PDB file of C-alpha atoms in Angstrom:
ATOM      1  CA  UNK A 808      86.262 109.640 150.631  1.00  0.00           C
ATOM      2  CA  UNK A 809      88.431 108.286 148.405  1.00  0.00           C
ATOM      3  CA  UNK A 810      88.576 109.513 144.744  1.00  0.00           C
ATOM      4  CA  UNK A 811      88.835 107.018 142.038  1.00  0.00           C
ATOM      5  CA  UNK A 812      90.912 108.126 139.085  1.00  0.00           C
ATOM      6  CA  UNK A 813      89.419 106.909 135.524  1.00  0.00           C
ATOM      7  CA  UNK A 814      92.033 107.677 132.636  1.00  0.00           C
ATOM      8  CA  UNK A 815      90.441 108.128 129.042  1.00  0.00           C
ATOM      9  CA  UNK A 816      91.773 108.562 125.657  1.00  0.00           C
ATOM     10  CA  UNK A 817      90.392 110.126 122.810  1.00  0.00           C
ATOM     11  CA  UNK A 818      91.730 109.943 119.172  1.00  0.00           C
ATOM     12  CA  UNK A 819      91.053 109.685 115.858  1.00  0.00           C
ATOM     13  CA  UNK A 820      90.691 105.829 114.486  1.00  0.00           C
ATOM     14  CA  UNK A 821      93.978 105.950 112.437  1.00  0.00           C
ATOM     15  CA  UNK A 822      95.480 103.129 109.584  1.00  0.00           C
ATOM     16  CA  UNK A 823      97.305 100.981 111.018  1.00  0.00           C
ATOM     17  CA  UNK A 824      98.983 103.787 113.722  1.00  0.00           C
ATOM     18  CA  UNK A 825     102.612 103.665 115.157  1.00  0.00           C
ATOM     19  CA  UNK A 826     103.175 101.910 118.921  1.00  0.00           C
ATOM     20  CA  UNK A 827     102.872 105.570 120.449  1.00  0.00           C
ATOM     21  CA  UNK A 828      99.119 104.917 119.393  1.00  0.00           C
ATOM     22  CA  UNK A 829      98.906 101.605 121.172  1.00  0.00           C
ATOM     23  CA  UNK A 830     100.796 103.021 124.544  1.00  0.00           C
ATOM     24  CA  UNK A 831      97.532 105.447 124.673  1.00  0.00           C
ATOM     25  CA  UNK A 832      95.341 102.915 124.313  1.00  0.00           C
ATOM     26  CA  UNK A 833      97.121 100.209 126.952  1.00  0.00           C
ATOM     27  CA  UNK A 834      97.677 103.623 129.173  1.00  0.00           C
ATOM     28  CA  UNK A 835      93.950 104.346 129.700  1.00  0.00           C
ATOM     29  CA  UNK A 836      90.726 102.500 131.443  1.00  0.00           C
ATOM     30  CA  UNK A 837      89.021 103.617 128.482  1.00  0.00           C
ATOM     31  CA  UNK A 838      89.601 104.884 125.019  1.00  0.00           C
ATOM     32  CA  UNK A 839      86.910 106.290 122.761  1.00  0.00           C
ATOM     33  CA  UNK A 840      87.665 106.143 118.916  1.00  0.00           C
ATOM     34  CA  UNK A 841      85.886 109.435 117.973  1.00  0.00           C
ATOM     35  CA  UNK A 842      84.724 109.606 114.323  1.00  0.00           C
ATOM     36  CA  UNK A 843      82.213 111.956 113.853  1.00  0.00           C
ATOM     37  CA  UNK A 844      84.891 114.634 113.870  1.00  0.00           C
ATOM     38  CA  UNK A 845      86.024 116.564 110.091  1.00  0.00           C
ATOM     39  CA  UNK A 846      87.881 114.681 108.071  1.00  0.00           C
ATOM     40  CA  UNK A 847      91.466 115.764 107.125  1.00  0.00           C
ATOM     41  CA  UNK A 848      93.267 115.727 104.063  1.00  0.00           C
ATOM     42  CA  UNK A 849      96.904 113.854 104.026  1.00  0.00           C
ATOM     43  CA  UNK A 850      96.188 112.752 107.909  1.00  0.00           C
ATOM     44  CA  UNK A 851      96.800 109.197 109.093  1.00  0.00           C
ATOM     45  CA  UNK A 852      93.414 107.994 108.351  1.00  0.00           C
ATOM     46  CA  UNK A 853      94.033 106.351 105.454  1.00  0.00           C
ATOM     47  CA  UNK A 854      97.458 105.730 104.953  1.00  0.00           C
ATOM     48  CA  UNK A 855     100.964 104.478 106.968  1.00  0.00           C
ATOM     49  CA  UNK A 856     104.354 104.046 106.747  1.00  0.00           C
ATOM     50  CA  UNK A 857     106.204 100.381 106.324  1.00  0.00           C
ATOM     51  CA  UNK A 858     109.814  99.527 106.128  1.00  0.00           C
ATOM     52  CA  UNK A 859     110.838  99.137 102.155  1.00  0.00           C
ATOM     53  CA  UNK A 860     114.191  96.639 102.082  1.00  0.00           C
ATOM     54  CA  UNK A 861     115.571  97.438  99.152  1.00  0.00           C
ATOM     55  CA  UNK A 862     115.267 101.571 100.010  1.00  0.00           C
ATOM     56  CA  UNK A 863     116.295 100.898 104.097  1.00  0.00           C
ATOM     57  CA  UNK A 864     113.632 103.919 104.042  1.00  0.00           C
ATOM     58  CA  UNK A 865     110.332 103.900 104.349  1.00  0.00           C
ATOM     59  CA  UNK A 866     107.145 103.230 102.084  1.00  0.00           C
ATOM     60  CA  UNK A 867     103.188 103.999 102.191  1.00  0.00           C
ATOM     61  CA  UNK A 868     100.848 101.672 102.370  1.00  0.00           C
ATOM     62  CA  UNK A 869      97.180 103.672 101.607  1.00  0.00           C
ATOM     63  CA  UNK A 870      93.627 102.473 101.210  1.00  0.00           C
ATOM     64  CA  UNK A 871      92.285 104.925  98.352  1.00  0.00           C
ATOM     65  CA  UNK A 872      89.109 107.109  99.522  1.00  0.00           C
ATOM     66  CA  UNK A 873      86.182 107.695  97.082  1.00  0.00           C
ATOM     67  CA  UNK A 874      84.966 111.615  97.600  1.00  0.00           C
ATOM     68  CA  UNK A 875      87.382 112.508 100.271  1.00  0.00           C
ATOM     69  CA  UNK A 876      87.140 116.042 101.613  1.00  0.00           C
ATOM     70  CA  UNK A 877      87.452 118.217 105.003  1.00  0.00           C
ATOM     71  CA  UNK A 878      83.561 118.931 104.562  1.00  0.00           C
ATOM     72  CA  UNK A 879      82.859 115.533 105.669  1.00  0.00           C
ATOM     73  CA  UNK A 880      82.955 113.681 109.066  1.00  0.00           C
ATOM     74  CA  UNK A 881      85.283 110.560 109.071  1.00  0.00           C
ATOM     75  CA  UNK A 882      82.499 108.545 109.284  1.00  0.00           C
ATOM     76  CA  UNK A 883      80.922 109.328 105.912  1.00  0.00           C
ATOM     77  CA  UNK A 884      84.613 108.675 103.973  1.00  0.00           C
ATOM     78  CA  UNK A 885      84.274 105.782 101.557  1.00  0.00           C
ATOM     79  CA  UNK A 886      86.715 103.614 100.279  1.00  0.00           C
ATOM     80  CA  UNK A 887      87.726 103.494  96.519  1.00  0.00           C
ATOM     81  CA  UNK A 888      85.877 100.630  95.246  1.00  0.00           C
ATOM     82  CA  UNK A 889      87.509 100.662  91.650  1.00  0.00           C
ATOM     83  CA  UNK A 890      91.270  99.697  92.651  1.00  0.00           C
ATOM     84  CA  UNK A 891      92.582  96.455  94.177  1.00  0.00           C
ATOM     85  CA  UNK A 892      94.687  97.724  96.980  1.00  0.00           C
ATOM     86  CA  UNK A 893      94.393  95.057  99.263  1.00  0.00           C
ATOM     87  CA  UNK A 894      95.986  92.848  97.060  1.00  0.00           C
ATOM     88  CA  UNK A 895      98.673  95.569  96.402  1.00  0.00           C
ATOM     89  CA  UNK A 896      99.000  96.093 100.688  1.00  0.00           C
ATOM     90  CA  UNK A 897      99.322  92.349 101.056  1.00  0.00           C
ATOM     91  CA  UNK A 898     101.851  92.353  97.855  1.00  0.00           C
ATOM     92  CA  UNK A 899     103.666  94.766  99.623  1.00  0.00           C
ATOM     93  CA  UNK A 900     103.882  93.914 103.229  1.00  0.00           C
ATOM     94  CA  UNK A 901     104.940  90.223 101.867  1.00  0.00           C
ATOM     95  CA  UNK A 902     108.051  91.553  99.589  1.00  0.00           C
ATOM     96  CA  UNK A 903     109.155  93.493 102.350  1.00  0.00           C
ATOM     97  CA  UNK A 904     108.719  91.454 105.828  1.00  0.00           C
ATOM     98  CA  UNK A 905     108.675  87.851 104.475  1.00  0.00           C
ATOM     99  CA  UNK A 906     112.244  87.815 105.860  1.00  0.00           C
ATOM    100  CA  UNK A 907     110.951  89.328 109.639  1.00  0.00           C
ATOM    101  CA  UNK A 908     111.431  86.592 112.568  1.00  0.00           C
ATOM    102  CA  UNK A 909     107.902  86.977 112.878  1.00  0.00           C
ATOM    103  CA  UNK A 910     105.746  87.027 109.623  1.00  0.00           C
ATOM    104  CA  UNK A 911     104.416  83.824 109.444  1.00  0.00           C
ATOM    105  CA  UNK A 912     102.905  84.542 112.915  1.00  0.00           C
ATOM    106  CA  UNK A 913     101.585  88.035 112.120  1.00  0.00           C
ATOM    107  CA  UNK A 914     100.746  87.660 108.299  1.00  0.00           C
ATOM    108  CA  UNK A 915      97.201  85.857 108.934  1.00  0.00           C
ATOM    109  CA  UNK A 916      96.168  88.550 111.337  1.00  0.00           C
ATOM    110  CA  UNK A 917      97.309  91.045 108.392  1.00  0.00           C
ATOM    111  CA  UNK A 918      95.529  89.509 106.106  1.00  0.00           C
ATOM    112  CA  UNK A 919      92.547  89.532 108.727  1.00  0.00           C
ATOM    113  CA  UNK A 920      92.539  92.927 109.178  1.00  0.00           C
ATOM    114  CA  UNK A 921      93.351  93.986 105.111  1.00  0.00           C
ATOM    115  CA  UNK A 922      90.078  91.688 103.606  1.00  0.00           C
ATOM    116  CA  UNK A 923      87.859  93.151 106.499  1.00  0.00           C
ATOM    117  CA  UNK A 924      84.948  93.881 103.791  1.00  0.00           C
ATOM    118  CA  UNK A 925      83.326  97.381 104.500  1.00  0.00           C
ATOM    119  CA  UNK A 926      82.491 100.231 102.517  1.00  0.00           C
ATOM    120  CA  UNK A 927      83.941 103.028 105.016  1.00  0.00           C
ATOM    121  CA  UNK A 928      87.071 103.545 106.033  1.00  0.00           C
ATOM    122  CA  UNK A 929      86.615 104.558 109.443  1.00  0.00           C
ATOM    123  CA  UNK A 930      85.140 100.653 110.073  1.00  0.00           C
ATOM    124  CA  UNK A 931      88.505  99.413 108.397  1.00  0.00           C
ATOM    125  CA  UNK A 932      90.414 101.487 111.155  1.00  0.00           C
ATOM    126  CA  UNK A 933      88.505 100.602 114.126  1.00  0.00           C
ATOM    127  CA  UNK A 934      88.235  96.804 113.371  1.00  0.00           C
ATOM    128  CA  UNK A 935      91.879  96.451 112.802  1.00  0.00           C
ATOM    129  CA  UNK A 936      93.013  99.010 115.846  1.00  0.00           C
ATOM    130  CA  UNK A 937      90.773  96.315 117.965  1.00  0.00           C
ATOM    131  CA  UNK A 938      92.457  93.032 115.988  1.00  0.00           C
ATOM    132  CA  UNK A 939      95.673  94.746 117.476  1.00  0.00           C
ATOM    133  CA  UNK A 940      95.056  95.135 120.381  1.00  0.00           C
ATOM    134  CA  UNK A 941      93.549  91.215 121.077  1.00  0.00           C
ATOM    135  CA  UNK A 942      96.863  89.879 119.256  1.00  0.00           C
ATOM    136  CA  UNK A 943      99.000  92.165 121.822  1.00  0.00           C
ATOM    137  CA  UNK A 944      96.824  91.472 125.263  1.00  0.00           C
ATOM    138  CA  UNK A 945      95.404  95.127 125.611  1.00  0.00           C
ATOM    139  CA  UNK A 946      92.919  94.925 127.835  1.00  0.00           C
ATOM    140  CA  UNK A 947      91.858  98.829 127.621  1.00  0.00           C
ATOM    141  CA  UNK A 948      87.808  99.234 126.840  1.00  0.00           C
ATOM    142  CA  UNK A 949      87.519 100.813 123.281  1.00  0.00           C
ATOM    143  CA  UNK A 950      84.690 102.142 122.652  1.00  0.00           C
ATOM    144  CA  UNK A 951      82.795 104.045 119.312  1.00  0.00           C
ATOM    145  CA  UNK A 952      79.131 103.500 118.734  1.00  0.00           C
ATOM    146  CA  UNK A 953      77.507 105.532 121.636  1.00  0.00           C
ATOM    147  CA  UNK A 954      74.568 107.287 120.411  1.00  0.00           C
ATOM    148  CA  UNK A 955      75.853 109.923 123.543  1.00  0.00           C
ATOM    149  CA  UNK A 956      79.049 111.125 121.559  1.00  0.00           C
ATOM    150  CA  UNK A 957      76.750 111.850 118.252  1.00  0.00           C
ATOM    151  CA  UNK A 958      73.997 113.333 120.422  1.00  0.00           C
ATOM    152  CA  UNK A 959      76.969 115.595 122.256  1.00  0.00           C
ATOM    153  CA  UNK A 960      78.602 116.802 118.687  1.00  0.00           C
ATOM    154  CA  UNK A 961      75.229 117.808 117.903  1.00  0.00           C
ATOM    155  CA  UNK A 962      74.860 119.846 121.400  1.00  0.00           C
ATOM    156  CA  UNK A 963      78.623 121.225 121.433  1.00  0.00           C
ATOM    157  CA  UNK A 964      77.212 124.508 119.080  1.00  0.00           C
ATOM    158  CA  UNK A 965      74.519 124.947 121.861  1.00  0.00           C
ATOM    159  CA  UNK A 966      76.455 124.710 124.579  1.00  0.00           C
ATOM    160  CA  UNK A 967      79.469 127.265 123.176  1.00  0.00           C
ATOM    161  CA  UNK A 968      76.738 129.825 122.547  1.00  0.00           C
ATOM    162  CA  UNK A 969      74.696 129.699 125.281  1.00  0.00           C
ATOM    163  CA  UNK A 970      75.029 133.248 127.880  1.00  0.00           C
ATOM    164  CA  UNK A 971      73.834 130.568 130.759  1.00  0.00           C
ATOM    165  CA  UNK A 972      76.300 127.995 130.335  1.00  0.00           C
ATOM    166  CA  UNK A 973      79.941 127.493 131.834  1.00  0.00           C
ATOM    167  CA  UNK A 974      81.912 128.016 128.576  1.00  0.00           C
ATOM    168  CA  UNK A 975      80.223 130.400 127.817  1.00  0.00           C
ATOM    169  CA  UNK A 976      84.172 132.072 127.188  1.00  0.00           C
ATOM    170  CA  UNK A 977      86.193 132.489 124.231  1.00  0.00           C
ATOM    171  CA  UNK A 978      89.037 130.583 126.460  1.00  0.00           C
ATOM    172  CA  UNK A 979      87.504 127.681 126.135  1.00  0.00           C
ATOM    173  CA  UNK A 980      87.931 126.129 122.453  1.00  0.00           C
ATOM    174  CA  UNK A 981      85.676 123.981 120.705  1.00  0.00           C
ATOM    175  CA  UNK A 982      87.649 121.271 120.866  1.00  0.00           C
ATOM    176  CA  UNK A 983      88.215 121.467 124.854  1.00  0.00           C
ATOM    177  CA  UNK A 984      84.680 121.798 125.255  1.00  0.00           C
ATOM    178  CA  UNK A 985      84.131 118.265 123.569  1.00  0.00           C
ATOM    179  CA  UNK A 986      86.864 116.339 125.248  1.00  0.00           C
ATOM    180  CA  UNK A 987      85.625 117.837 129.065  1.00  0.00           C
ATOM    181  CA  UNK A 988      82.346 117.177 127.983  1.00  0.00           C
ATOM    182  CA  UNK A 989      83.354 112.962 126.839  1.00  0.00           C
ATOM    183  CA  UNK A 990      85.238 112.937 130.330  1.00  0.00           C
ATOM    184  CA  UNK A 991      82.010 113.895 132.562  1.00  0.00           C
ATOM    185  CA  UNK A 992      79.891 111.458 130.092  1.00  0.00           C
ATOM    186  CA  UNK A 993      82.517 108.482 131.008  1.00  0.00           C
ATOM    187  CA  UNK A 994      83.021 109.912 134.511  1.00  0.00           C
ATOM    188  CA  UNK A 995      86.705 110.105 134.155  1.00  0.00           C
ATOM    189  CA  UNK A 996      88.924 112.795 135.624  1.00  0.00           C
ATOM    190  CA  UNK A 997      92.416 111.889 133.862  1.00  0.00           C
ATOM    191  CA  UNK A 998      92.474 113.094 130.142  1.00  0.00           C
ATOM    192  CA  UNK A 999      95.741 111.664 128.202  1.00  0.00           C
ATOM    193  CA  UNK A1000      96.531 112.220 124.885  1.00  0.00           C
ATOM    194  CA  UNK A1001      99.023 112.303 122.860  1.00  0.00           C
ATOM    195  CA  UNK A1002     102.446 114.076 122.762  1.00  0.00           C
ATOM    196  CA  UNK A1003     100.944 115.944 119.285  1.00  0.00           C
ATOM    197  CA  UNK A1004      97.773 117.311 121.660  1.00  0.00           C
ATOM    198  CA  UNK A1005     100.265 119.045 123.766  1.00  0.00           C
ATOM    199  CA  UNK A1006      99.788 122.335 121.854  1.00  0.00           C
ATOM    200  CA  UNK A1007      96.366 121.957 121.484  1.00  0.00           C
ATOM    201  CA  UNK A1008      95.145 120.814 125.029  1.00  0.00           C
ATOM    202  CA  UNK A1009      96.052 123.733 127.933  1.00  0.00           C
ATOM    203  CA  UNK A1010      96.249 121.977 131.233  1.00  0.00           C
ATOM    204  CA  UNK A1011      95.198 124.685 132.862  1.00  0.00           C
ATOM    205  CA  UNK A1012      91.958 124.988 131.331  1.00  0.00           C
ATOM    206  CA  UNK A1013      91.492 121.453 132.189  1.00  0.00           C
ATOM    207  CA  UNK A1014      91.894 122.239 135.844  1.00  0.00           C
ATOM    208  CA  UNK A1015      88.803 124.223 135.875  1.00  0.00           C
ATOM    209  CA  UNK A1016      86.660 121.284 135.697  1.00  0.00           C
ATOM    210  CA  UNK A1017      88.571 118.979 137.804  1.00  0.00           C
ATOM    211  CA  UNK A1018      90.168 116.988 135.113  1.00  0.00           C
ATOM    212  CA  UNK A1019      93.828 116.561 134.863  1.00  0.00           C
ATOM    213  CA  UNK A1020      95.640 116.312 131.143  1.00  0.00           C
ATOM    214  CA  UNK A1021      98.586 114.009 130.445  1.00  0.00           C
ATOM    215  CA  UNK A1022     100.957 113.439 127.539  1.00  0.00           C
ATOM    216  CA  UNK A1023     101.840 109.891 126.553  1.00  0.00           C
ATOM    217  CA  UNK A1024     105.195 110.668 124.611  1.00  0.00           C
ATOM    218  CA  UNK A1025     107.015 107.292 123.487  1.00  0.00           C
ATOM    219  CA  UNK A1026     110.633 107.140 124.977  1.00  0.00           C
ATOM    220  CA  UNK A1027     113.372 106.071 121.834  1.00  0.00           C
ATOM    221  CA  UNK A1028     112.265 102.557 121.456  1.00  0.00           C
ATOM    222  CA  UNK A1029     114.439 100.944 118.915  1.00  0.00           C
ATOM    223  CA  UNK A1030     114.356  97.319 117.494  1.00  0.00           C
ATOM    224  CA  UNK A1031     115.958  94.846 115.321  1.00  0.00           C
ATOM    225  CA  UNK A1032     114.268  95.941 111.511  1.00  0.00           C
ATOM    226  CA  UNK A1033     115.877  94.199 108.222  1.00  0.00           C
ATOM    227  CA  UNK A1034     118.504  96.374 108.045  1.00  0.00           C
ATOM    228  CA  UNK A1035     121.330  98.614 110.085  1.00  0.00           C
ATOM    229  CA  UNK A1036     119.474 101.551 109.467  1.00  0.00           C
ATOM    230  CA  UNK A1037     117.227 101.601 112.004  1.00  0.00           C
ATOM    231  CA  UNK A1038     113.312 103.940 110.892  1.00  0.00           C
ATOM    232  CA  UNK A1039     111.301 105.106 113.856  1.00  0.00           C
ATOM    233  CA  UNK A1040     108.184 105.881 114.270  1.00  0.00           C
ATOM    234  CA  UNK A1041     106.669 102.851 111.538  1.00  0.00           C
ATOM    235  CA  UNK A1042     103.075 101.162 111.666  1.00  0.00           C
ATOM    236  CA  UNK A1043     101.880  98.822 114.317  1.00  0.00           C
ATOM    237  CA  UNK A1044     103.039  96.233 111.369  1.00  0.00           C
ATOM    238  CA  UNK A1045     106.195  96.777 111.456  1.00  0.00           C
ATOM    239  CA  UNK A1046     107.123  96.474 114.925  1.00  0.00           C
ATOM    240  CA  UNK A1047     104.801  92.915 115.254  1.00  0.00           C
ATOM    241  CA  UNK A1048     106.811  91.645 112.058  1.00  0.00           C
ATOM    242  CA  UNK A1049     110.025  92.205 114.291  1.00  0.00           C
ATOM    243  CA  UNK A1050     109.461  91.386 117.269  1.00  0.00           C
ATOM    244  CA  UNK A1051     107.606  88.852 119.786  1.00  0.00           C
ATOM    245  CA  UNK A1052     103.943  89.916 121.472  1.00  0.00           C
ATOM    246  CA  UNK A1053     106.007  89.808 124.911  1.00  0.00           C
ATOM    247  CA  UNK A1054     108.306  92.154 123.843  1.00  0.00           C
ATOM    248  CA  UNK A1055     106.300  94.770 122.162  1.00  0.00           C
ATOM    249  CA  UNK A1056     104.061  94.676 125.934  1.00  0.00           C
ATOM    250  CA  UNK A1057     107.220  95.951 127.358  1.00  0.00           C
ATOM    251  CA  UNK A1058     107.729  98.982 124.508  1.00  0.00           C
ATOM    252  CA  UNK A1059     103.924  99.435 125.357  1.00  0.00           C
ATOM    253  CA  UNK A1060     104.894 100.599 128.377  1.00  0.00           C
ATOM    254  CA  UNK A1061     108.090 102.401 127.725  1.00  0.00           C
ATOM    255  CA  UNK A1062     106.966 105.875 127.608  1.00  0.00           C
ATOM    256  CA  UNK A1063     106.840 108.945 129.608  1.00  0.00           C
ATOM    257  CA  UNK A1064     104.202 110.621 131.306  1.00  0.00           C
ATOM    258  CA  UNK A1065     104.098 114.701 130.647  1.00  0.00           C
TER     259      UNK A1065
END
């Protein structure tokens, strides 16, 4: 009998993320943008990194949260309704990529994705993380709003202190427990994450329960930016300001397997 092998991602539903984000997502059959996890200060939820011409470094873009705190799931963080940072994002992005080979192309998707009108930030993230992925052919099944993932966060406590049950084992983190337990509910046997999960994700405990664990770590994927000096590791934005959908496929691809 012949074993079919379902990859599946799991992450965090991050602003505007870097391409090693997007070679997760495009690596997997599915990917499940997993919110009701604790929020944490100065992550990636809420803020990136653009190119700033004048600098050649880098600069933040940031929406600004209302009540933000590591007590709260993601999906309970509002956004700042006082301040106009769209306009300032917008501002921003058009001072320093109005110059790119490709902004007139991109900037209405930007734009899109900026004025997307809802109160919580995690909505912002997983609207424009699917935007992306339509403009650059991803074809991966995201999905978010299962009523099984909130139902499972609310069984994980159960589960880890329950005599009877199979992690019932102080070997076997929280955190593993959740992602083995998303795997059986998608019935997919391939777990890949990130290169970041590699310290928190032991293969071998994976093994146990028939699921194997791969890294998805980008390979050095340069690109012409404004400048000579040449910033890794940027948003999603600025990669699609520099370069054609065709060609950021290919660096969607260009990674190694771990």
């Amino acid at each position: 009998k012949k074993i079919v092998k379902m990859k599946i991602g799991i992450m965090q539903p991050y602003f505007f993320p870097y391409i090693g984000y997007f070679q997760l997502i495009n690596s997997v059959d599915i990917y499940i943008l997993l919110d009701n996890l604790d929020f944490i200060k100065d992550g990636w939820v809420n803020r990136n990194r653009i190119y700033n011409k004048h600098t050649m470094t880098y600069d933040y873009i940031m929406a600004p949260l209302d009540g933000k705190s590591s007590n709260k799931k993601i999906n309970e963080i509002l956004i700042h309704k006082k301040y106009n940072w769209r306009k300032k994002i917008l501002n921003k992005i058009s001072h320093n990529y109005s110059k790119s080979k490709y902004y007139h192309e991109v900037l209405p998707l930007i734009e899109k994705m900026v004025c997307f009108d809802t109160p919580y930030i995690s909505e912002f993230n997983i609207n424009a993380i699917k935007e992306i992925c339509k403009f650059l052919n991803i074809g991966t099944k995201i999905k978010h709003e299962d009523n099984r993932y909130l139902q499972l966060e609310g069984e994980l406590a159960t589960i880890y202190g329950n005599e009877d049950s199979e992690f019932y084992d102080t070997k076997y983190p929280l955190k593993v427990i959740r992602v083995v337990e998303l795997c059986r509910l998608e019935g997919a046997n391939i777990f890949y994450n990130a290169p970041g999960g590699k310290d928190l994700y032991d293969k071998s405990i994976f093994k146990n329960f028939n699921i194997s664990v791969n890294f998805v770590l980008p390979n050095d994927t340069s690109y012409p930016q404004m400048n000579d000096v040449f910033i890794p590791n940027l948003s999603i934005i600025d990669i699609m300001m520099n370069n054609s959908v065709d060609d950021i496929e290919k660096m969607l691809n260009d990674y190694t397997l771990r």
